[in-house]
Amino acid sequence: MAIDLRSDTVTRPSDAMRAAAADADVGDDVYGEDPTVNDLEATAADLVGVEDALYVPTGTMGNQIAARVHGERGEEVVLDRKSHIYQWELGGLAQLSGLQTRPVDAGDAVPTPEQFESAYVAESLHRPGTGLLTLENTHNARGGVAVAPEAITAVAEAARDRDVPVHLDGARLFNACVALDVDPSRMVRDVDSVLFCLSKGLGAPVGSILAGDADFVAAARRVRKLFGGGMRQAGLIAAPGLLALESVDRLADDHENAARLAVGLDDIEGLRVPEPDTNIVQVHTDDLGVEAEAFVAACGDVGVRGGAHGPHLTRFCTHLDVDRDDIEEAIERVGDAVGTLRA
């Protein structure tokens, strides 16, 4: 049986989640009449310590809604060049909101205040100016890095001094909170909006939350409708989301499994695997002299699924459907794959 480590998006809803979906009390959410959705939104807002929240189908939609609400057409968005919103959302900032991007190289996963100041553009007769700063925590492409709240505060304050709103793509926000032992309300205290997913390590089948103050969420609700995200009797999928929010502490298991996977793979000659912060393990195969696509294919042949994320960079991601025995088996199988590649 294959051990699927491509992403924590491959998790399957539990029997309890399936039962909750079947029994969910529903209504028309576009009219604000779905009690289960309303409960999920209130619970999510309370969990991160903000006024209100909006249930959206996907994290990408949530990020794009936030950009549309915060920014004005033509304005620039300052963001990390490896951020999800820049690399993996089909140029949505430009296509959906008419926003331009000004990427910076946030080597520590979050731009410094100095980087923001250097990228900031004042509005003038000739230039639209900087309209938004986006951050990411954990940072997917930089290895699931858990960004400390102090780093978020520092750059957010620099943005606030320039009257620039800040959006946090926290698709894996709770992984960062668990890894750093930080309350979610502290993690998001200094941003204007936050997005977090229910469908990754928390195990729900679908859905994300976009949260902020009441005025922001009211505007976001209108943009959700514009983007086609009004979901009618969405309580059927919101009910598993409520259960997902009860399993935040369980993410520590994924982090422990990722740490064990990293150590085991790093012991294989030719692989270089840094210690992960959370549940994302990055495997470098340049010392092996094998490109990531070939490495991923070889791992797939022995029943371990991963993803190529660079010429010599492969990502493995632990999640609730993978236990410690699976990790030990994956290490052994990858060792076999490397042996085949060396032959």
Tab-separated table of C-alpha atoms in Angstrom:
chain	number	residue	atom	x	y	z
A	1	MET	CA	0.000	0.000	0.000
A	2	ALA	CA	1.313	3.429	-0.930
A	3	ILE	CA	2.306	5.871	1.805
A	4	ASP	CA	1.046	9.218	0.548
A	5	LEU	CA	3.265	12.067	1.697
A	6	ARG	CA	2.527	14.462	-1.152
A	7	SER	CA	0.589	16.861	1.080
A	8	ASP	CA	-1.608	17.097	4.154
A	9	THR	CA	-4.422	17.911	1.728
A	10	VAL	CA	-4.820	14.168	1.094
A	11	THR	CA	-6.282	13.539	4.546
A	12	ARG	CA	-9.648	11.807	4.642
A	13	PRO	CA	-12.507	12.834	6.954
A	14	SER	CA	-13.044	10.655	9.993
A	15	ASP	CA	-16.155	8.590	10.619
A	16	ALA	CA	-17.210	11.224	13.145
A	17	MET	CA	-16.903	13.932	10.492
A	18	ARG	CA	-18.959	11.900	8.037
A	19	ALA	CA	-21.635	11.406	10.673
A	20	ALA	CA	-21.623	15.109	11.523
A	21	ALA	CA	-22.110	15.962	7.853
A	22	ALA	CA	-25.033	13.552	7.570
A	23	ASP	CA	-26.730	14.989	10.646
A	24	ALA	CA	-25.944	18.684	10.085
A	25	ASP	CA	-28.671	21.263	10.587
A	26	VAL	CA	-28.701	23.336	7.396
A	27	GLY	CA	-30.224	26.422	5.809
A	28	ASP	CA	-29.406	28.870	3.038
A	29	ASP	CA	-26.006	30.309	3.912
A	30	VAL	CA	-26.226	33.118	1.334
A	31	TYR	CA	-29.191	34.376	3.355
A	32	GLY	CA	-27.197	33.826	6.547
A	33	GLU	CA	-29.597	31.055	7.580
A	34	ASP	CA	-27.349	28.005	7.857
A	35	PRO	CA	-26.968	27.430	11.605
A	36	THR	CA	-24.003	25.076	11.223
A	37	VAL	CA	-22.063	27.544	9.081
A	38	ASN	CA	-22.914	30.325	11.509
A	39	ASP	CA	-21.645	28.190	14.378
A	40	LEU	CA	-18.434	27.382	12.523
A	41	GLU	CA	-17.762	31.036	11.714
A	42	ALA	CA	-18.379	32.150	15.300
A	43	THR	CA	-16.215	29.344	16.698
A	44	ALA	CA	-13.395	30.104	14.274
A	45	ALA	CA	-13.458	33.834	15.014
A	46	ASP	CA	-13.333	33.159	18.745
A	47	LEU	CA	-10.457	30.698	18.316
A	48	VAL	CA	-8.215	33.320	16.697
A	49	GLY	CA	-9.500	36.212	18.775
A	50	VAL	CA	-11.120	38.380	16.099
A	51	GLU	CA	-14.586	39.841	15.604
A	52	ASP	CA	-15.904	37.782	12.733
A	53	ALA	CA	-15.135	35.050	10.213
A	54	LEU	CA	-16.295	33.829	6.832
A	55	TYR	CA	-16.445	30.227	5.603
A	56	VAL	CA	-14.986	29.883	2.104
A	57	PRO	CA	-14.506	26.843	-0.150
A	58	THR	CA	-10.718	27.102	-0.466
A	59	GLY	CA	-7.665	28.819	0.924
A	60	THR	CA	-6.876	30.353	-2.447
A	61	MET	CA	-10.330	31.913	-2.608
A	62	GLY	CA	-9.870	33.281	0.906
A	63	ASN	CA	-6.535	34.867	0.050
A	64	GLN	CA	-7.922	36.381	-3.119
A	65	ILE	CA	-10.996	37.741	-1.348
A	66	ALA	CA	-8.750	39.410	1.228
A	67	ALA	CA	-6.645	41.021	-1.491
A	68	ARG	CA	-9.736	42.310	-3.259
A	69	VAL	CA	-11.105	43.831	-0.051
A	70	HIS	CA	-7.852	45.415	1.096
A	71	GLY	CA	-6.419	46.632	-2.202
A	72	GLU	CA	-7.425	49.037	-4.950
A	73	ARG	CA	-6.871	48.301	-8.627
A	74	GLY	CA	-3.358	49.104	-9.766
A	75	GLU	CA	-1.858	49.108	-6.298
A	76	GLU	CA	1.163	46.979	-5.437
A	77	VAL	CA	1.245	44.027	-3.061
A	78	VAL	CA	4.481	43.443	-1.161
A	79	LEU	CA	5.054	39.711	-0.624
A	80	ASP	CA	7.705	37.034	-0.456
A	81	ARG	CA	8.728	35.715	-3.858
A	82	LYS	CA	8.181	32.143	-2.631
A	83	SER	CA	4.792	32.786	-1.058
A	84	HIS	CA	1.786	30.706	-2.056
A	85	ILE	CA	-0.273	33.727	-3.028
A	86	TYR	CA	2.468	34.743	-5.484
A	87	GLN	CA	3.574	31.358	-6.875
A	88	TRP	CA	0.553	29.078	-6.769
A	89	GLU	CA	-2.645	31.078	-7.205
A	90	LEU	CA	-2.640	31.591	-10.990
A	91	GLY	CA	-1.811	35.284	-10.843
A	92	GLY	CA	-5.095	35.895	-9.086
A	93	LEU	CA	-3.974	39.212	-7.633
A	94	ALA	CA	-3.770	40.611	-11.159
A	95	GLN	CA	-6.588	38.637	-12.741
A	96	LEU	CA	-9.207	39.111	-10.041
A	97	SER	CA	-8.288	42.397	-8.390
A	98	GLY	CA	-6.066	44.312	-10.807
A	99	LEU	CA	-3.225	44.338	-8.285
A	100	GLN	CA	0.478	44.344	-9.086
A	101	THR	CA	3.095	42.439	-7.093
A	102	ARG	CA	6.389	43.631	-5.675
A	103	PRO	CA	8.119	40.469	-4.425
A	104	VAL	CA	10.969	40.488	-1.940
A	105	ASP	CA	13.293	37.655	-0.963
A	106	ALA	CA	12.223	36.860	2.594
A	107	GLY	CA	14.914	34.312	3.344
A	108	ASP	CA	13.657	33.928	6.922
A	109	ALA	CA	10.100	33.324	5.625
A	110	VAL	CA	8.776	36.777	6.551
A	111	PRO	CA	9.975	40.135	5.185
A	112	THR	CA	11.881	42.309	7.609
A	113	PRO	CA	10.724	45.862	8.306
A	114	GLU	CA	13.692	47.040	6.263
A	115	GLN	CA	12.641	44.915	3.294
A	116	PHE	CA	9.132	46.307	3.497
A	117	GLU	CA	10.419	49.871	3.646
A	118	SER	CA	12.642	49.238	0.631
A	119	ALA	CA	9.725	47.786	-1.344
A	120	TYR	CA	7.169	50.382	-0.266
A	121	VAL	CA	6.025	52.821	-2.949
A	122	ALA	CA	4.208	56.015	-2.051
A	123	GLU	CA	1.117	56.950	-4.030
A	124	SER	CA	1.729	59.825	-6.453
A	125	LEU	CA	0.469	61.292	-9.701
A	126	HIS	CA	2.500	58.659	-11.529
A	127	ARG	CA	2.380	55.625	-9.235
A	128	PRO	CA	-0.534	53.820	-7.563
A	129	GLY	CA	1.466	53.039	-4.415
A	130	THR	CA	1.657	50.061	-2.058
A	131	GLY	CA	-1.765	48.794	-1.061
A	132	LEU	CA	-1.147	45.532	0.806
A	133	LEU	CA	1.455	43.403	2.575
A	134	THR	CA	0.893	39.640	2.636
A	135	LEU	CA	2.656	37.187	4.953
A	136	GLU	CA	2.585	33.386	5.232
A	137	ASN	CA	2.735	31.180	8.333
A	138	THR	CA	3.707	28.407	8.223
A	139	HIS	CA	5.636	29.111	5.054
A	140	ASN	CA	5.053	26.221	2.673
A	141	ALA	CA	7.759	26.671	0.049
A	142	ARG	CA	10.419	27.536	2.613
A	143	GLY	CA	9.961	24.210	4.363
A	144	GLY	CA	6.973	24.636	6.637
A	145	VAL	CA	8.803	27.299	8.626
A	146	ALA	CA	6.945	28.424	11.735
A	147	VAL	CA	7.259	32.207	11.864
A	148	ALA	CA	7.467	33.694	15.359
A	149	PRO	CA	4.780	36.234	16.213
A	150	GLU	CA	7.456	38.817	17.013
A	151	ALA	CA	8.630	38.728	13.387
A	152	ILE	CA	5.061	39.260	12.200
A	153	THR	CA	4.611	42.131	14.625
A	154	ALA	CA	7.792	43.868	13.473
A	155	VAL	CA	6.907	44.003	9.792
A	156	ALA	CA	3.211	44.600	10.467
A	157	GLU	CA	4.082	47.675	12.503
A	158	ALA	CA	6.216	48.964	9.636
A	159	ALA	CA	3.254	48.483	7.303
A	160	ARG	CA	0.870	50.139	9.768
A	161	ASP	CA	3.159	53.184	9.924
A	162	ARG	CA	2.554	53.504	6.173
A	163	ASP	CA	-1.204	52.837	6.450
A	164	VAL	CA	-0.778	49.565	4.537
A	165	PRO	CA	-3.052	46.673	5.595
A	166	VAL	CA	-1.588	43.230	6.306
A	167	HIS	CA	-3.066	39.875	5.337
A	168	LEU	CA	-1.746	36.612	6.764
A	169	ASP	CA	-2.007	33.465	4.674
A	170	GLY	CA	-2.178	31.055	7.590
A	171	ALA	CA	-3.232	27.980	5.629
A	172	ARG	CA	-1.255	26.010	8.244
A	173	LEU	CA	-1.564	28.640	10.983
A	174	PHE	CA	-2.199	26.099	13.734
A	175	ASN	CA	0.909	24.122	12.809
A	176	ALA	CA	2.887	27.274	13.590
A	177	CYS	CA	0.976	27.857	16.827
A	178	VAL	CA	1.540	24.291	18.021
A	179	ALA	CA	5.217	24.266	17.019
A	180	LEU	CA	5.937	27.544	18.823
A	181	ASP	CA	3.430	27.062	21.668
A	182	VAL	CA	1.765	30.360	20.797
A	183	ASP	CA	-1.920	31.143	21.177
A	184	PRO	CA	-3.589	31.757	17.783
A	185	SER	CA	-4.906	35.127	18.970
A	186	ARG	CA	-1.340	36.281	19.603
A	187	MET	CA	-0.170	34.986	16.246
A	188	VAL	CA	-2.738	37.066	14.359
A	189	ARG	CA	-2.919	40.044	16.718
A	190	ASP	CA	-1.108	42.478	14.448
A	191	VAL	CA	-2.610	41.592	11.063
A	192	ASP	CA	-5.807	42.916	9.492
A	193	SER	CA	-7.027	39.573	8.173
A	194	VAL	CA	-6.077	35.916	8.353
A	195	LEU	CA	-6.861	32.845	6.296
A	196	PHE	CA	-6.588	29.315	7.683
A	197	CYS	CA	-7.504	25.940	6.211
A	198	LEU	CA	-9.665	23.263	7.778
A	199	SER	CA	-8.839	20.720	5.080
A	200	LYS	CA	-5.122	20.135	5.643
A	201	GLY	CA	-3.758	18.772	8.908
A	202	LEU	CA	-7.062	19.379	10.686
A	203	GLY	CA	-8.652	16.741	8.468
A	204	ALA	CA	-11.893	18.307	7.232
A	205	PRO	CA	-12.873	17.331	3.676
A	206	VAL	CA	-13.219	20.895	2.405
A	207	GLY	CA	-13.174	24.518	3.473
A	208	SER	CA	-11.197	27.403	4.906
A	209	ILE	CA	-11.839	30.366	7.170
A	210	LEU	CA	-11.174	34.042	6.412
A	211	ALA	CA	-11.273	36.169	9.555
A	212	GLY	CA	-10.889	39.761	10.648
A	213	ASP	CA	-12.940	42.617	12.057
A	214	ALA	CA	-16.648	42.910	11.355
A	215	ASP	CA	-16.301	45.507	8.597
A	216	PHE	CA	-13.692	43.432	6.789
A	217	VAL	CA	-15.809	40.268	6.932
A	218	ALA	CA	-18.907	42.132	5.720
A	219	ALA	CA	-16.960	43.330	2.685
A	220	ALA	CA	-15.433	39.868	2.226
A	221	ARG	CA	-18.879	38.289	2.192
A	222	ARG	CA	-19.843	40.415	-0.796
A	223	VAL	CA	-16.623	39.524	-2.621
A	224	ARG	CA	-17.175	35.831	-1.875
A	225	LYS	CA	-20.496	36.137	-3.709
A	226	LEU	CA	-18.761	37.929	-6.585
A	227	PHE	CA	-16.186	35.140	-6.848
A	228	GLY	CA	-18.876	32.459	-6.876
A	229	GLY	CA	-18.368	31.279	-3.312
A	230	GLY	CA	-21.930	31.480	-2.007
A	231	MET	CA	-22.631	27.874	-1.011
A	232	ARG	CA	-26.294	27.654	0.104
A	233	GLN	CA	-26.807	24.601	2.404
A	234	ALA	CA	-23.136	24.481	3.297
A	235	GLY	CA	-23.721	23.090	6.776
A	236	LEU	CA	-23.109	19.636	5.318
A	237	ILE	CA	-19.446	20.530	4.815
A	238	ALA	CA	-19.169	23.011	7.677
A	239	ALA	CA	-20.044	20.382	10.302
A	240	PRO	CA	-16.779	18.456	9.774
A	241	GLY	CA	-14.996	21.806	10.004
A	242	LEU	CA	-16.287	22.274	13.537
A	243	LEU	CA	-14.801	18.918	14.493
A	244	ALA	CA	-11.561	19.859	12.755
A	245	LEU	CA	-11.142	22.856	15.045
A	246	GLU	CA	-11.166	20.477	18.014
A	247	SER	CA	-8.072	18.640	16.763
A	248	VAL	CA	-5.486	21.421	16.730
A	249	ASP	CA	-3.330	19.884	19.464
A	250	ARG	CA	-3.064	16.656	17.449
A	251	LEU	CA	-0.839	18.480	14.930
A	252	ALA	CA	2.065	17.864	17.310
A	253	ASP	CA	1.957	14.206	16.239
A	254	ASP	CA	2.536	15.238	12.630
A	255	HIS	CA	5.496	17.357	13.690
A	256	GLU	CA	7.040	14.456	15.602
A	257	ASN	CA	6.591	12.173	12.613
A	258	ALA	CA	8.138	14.756	10.311
A	259	ALA	CA	11.151	15.087	12.607
A	260	ARG	CA	11.639	11.312	12.601
A	261	LEU	CA	11.245	11.165	8.821
A	262	ALA	CA	13.833	13.901	8.364
A	263	VAL	CA	16.390	12.154	10.568
A	264	GLY	CA	15.818	8.817	8.864
A	265	LEU	CA	16.112	10.220	5.353
A	266	ASP	CA	19.133	12.344	6.221
A	267	ASP	CA	20.922	9.157	7.259
A	268	ILE	CA	20.585	7.845	3.690
A	269	GLU	CA	23.762	8.583	1.759
A	270	GLY	CA	23.206	11.219	-0.912
A	271	LEU	CA	20.185	12.854	0.722
A	272	ARG	CA	20.344	16.120	2.627
A	273	VAL	CA	17.343	16.806	4.842
A	274	PRO	CA	17.166	19.832	7.169
A	275	GLU	CA	15.341	19.526	10.475
A	276	PRO	CA	11.723	20.609	9.919
A	277	ASP	CA	9.834	23.109	12.049
A	278	THR	CA	6.466	21.494	11.461
A	279	ASN	CA	5.056	18.800	9.155
A	280	ILE	CA	6.875	19.611	5.900
A	281	VAL	CA	10.102	17.763	5.123
A	282	GLN	CA	12.373	19.009	2.351
A	283	VAL	CA	14.745	16.515	0.747
A	284	HIS	CA	17.685	17.793	-1.311
A	285	THR	CA	19.072	15.354	-3.871
A	286	ASP	CA	21.833	17.443	-5.467
A	287	ASP	CA	24.520	15.455	-3.608
A	288	LEU	CA	22.945	12.288	-5.017
A	289	GLY	CA	23.199	13.738	-8.517
A	290	VAL	CA	19.538	12.977	-9.170
A	291	GLU	CA	16.884	15.485	-10.109
A	292	ALA	CA	13.768	15.704	-7.982
A	293	GLU	CA	11.440	14.369	-10.670
A	294	ALA	CA	13.528	11.202	-11.001
A	295	PHE	CA	13.757	10.845	-7.219
A	296	VAL	CA	9.996	11.233	-6.827
A	297	ALA	CA	9.405	8.645	-9.537
A	298	ALA	CA	11.772	6.178	-7.872
A	299	CYS	CA	10.053	6.709	-4.516
A	300	GLY	CA	6.696	6.193	-6.183
A	301	ASP	CA	7.903	2.883	-7.582
A	302	VAL	CA	8.459	1.629	-4.019
A	303	GLY	CA	5.184	3.045	-2.715
A	304	VAL	CA	6.127	6.413	-1.204
A	305	ARG	CA	4.457	9.426	-2.785
A	306	GLY	CA	6.056	12.869	-2.657
A	307	GLY	CA	6.280	15.950	-4.819
A	308	ALA	CA	9.059	17.701	-6.730
A	309	HIS	CA	9.319	21.327	-5.625
A	310	GLY	CA	12.536	22.331	-7.385
A	311	PRO	CA	15.266	20.899	-9.611
A	312	HIS	CA	16.741	18.919	-6.698
A	313	LEU	CA	14.101	19.534	-4.015
A	314	THR	CA	11.394	17.064	-2.989
A	315	ARG	CA	8.679	17.700	-0.410
A	316	PHE	CA	7.196	15.105	1.900
A	317	CYS	CA	4.365	16.107	4.201
A	318	THR	CA	3.147	14.241	7.274
A	319	HIS	CA	-0.514	14.236	8.291
A	320	LEU	CA	-3.155	12.478	10.372
A	321	ASP	CA	-3.470	9.513	7.987
A	322	VAL	CA	0.209	8.621	8.478
A	323	ASP	CA	1.403	7.061	11.744
A	324	ARG	CA	4.862	6.263	13.119
A	325	ASP	CA	4.899	2.786	11.577
A	326	ASP	CA	4.215	4.366	8.180
A	327	ILE	CA	7.124	6.741	8.713
A	328	GLU	CA	9.520	3.903	9.534
A	329	GLU	CA	8.312	2.006	6.478
A	330	ALA	CA	8.694	5.111	4.299
A	331	ILE	CA	12.301	5.572	5.427
A	332	GLU	CA	13.109	1.975	4.523
A	333	ARG	CA	11.408	2.229	1.145
A	334	VAL	CA	13.132	5.503	0.235
A	335	GLY	CA	16.434	3.874	1.141
A	336	ASP	CA	15.598	1.128	-1.363
A	337	ALA	CA	14.725	3.737	-3.979
A	338	VAL	CA	18.034	5.495	-3.512
A	339	GLY	CA	19.820	2.159	-3.831
A	340	THR	CA	18.077	1.612	-7.166
A	341	LEU	CA	19.072	5.069	-8.350
A	342	ARG	CA	22.694	4.387	-7.451
A	343	ALA	CA	22.749	1.022	-9.224
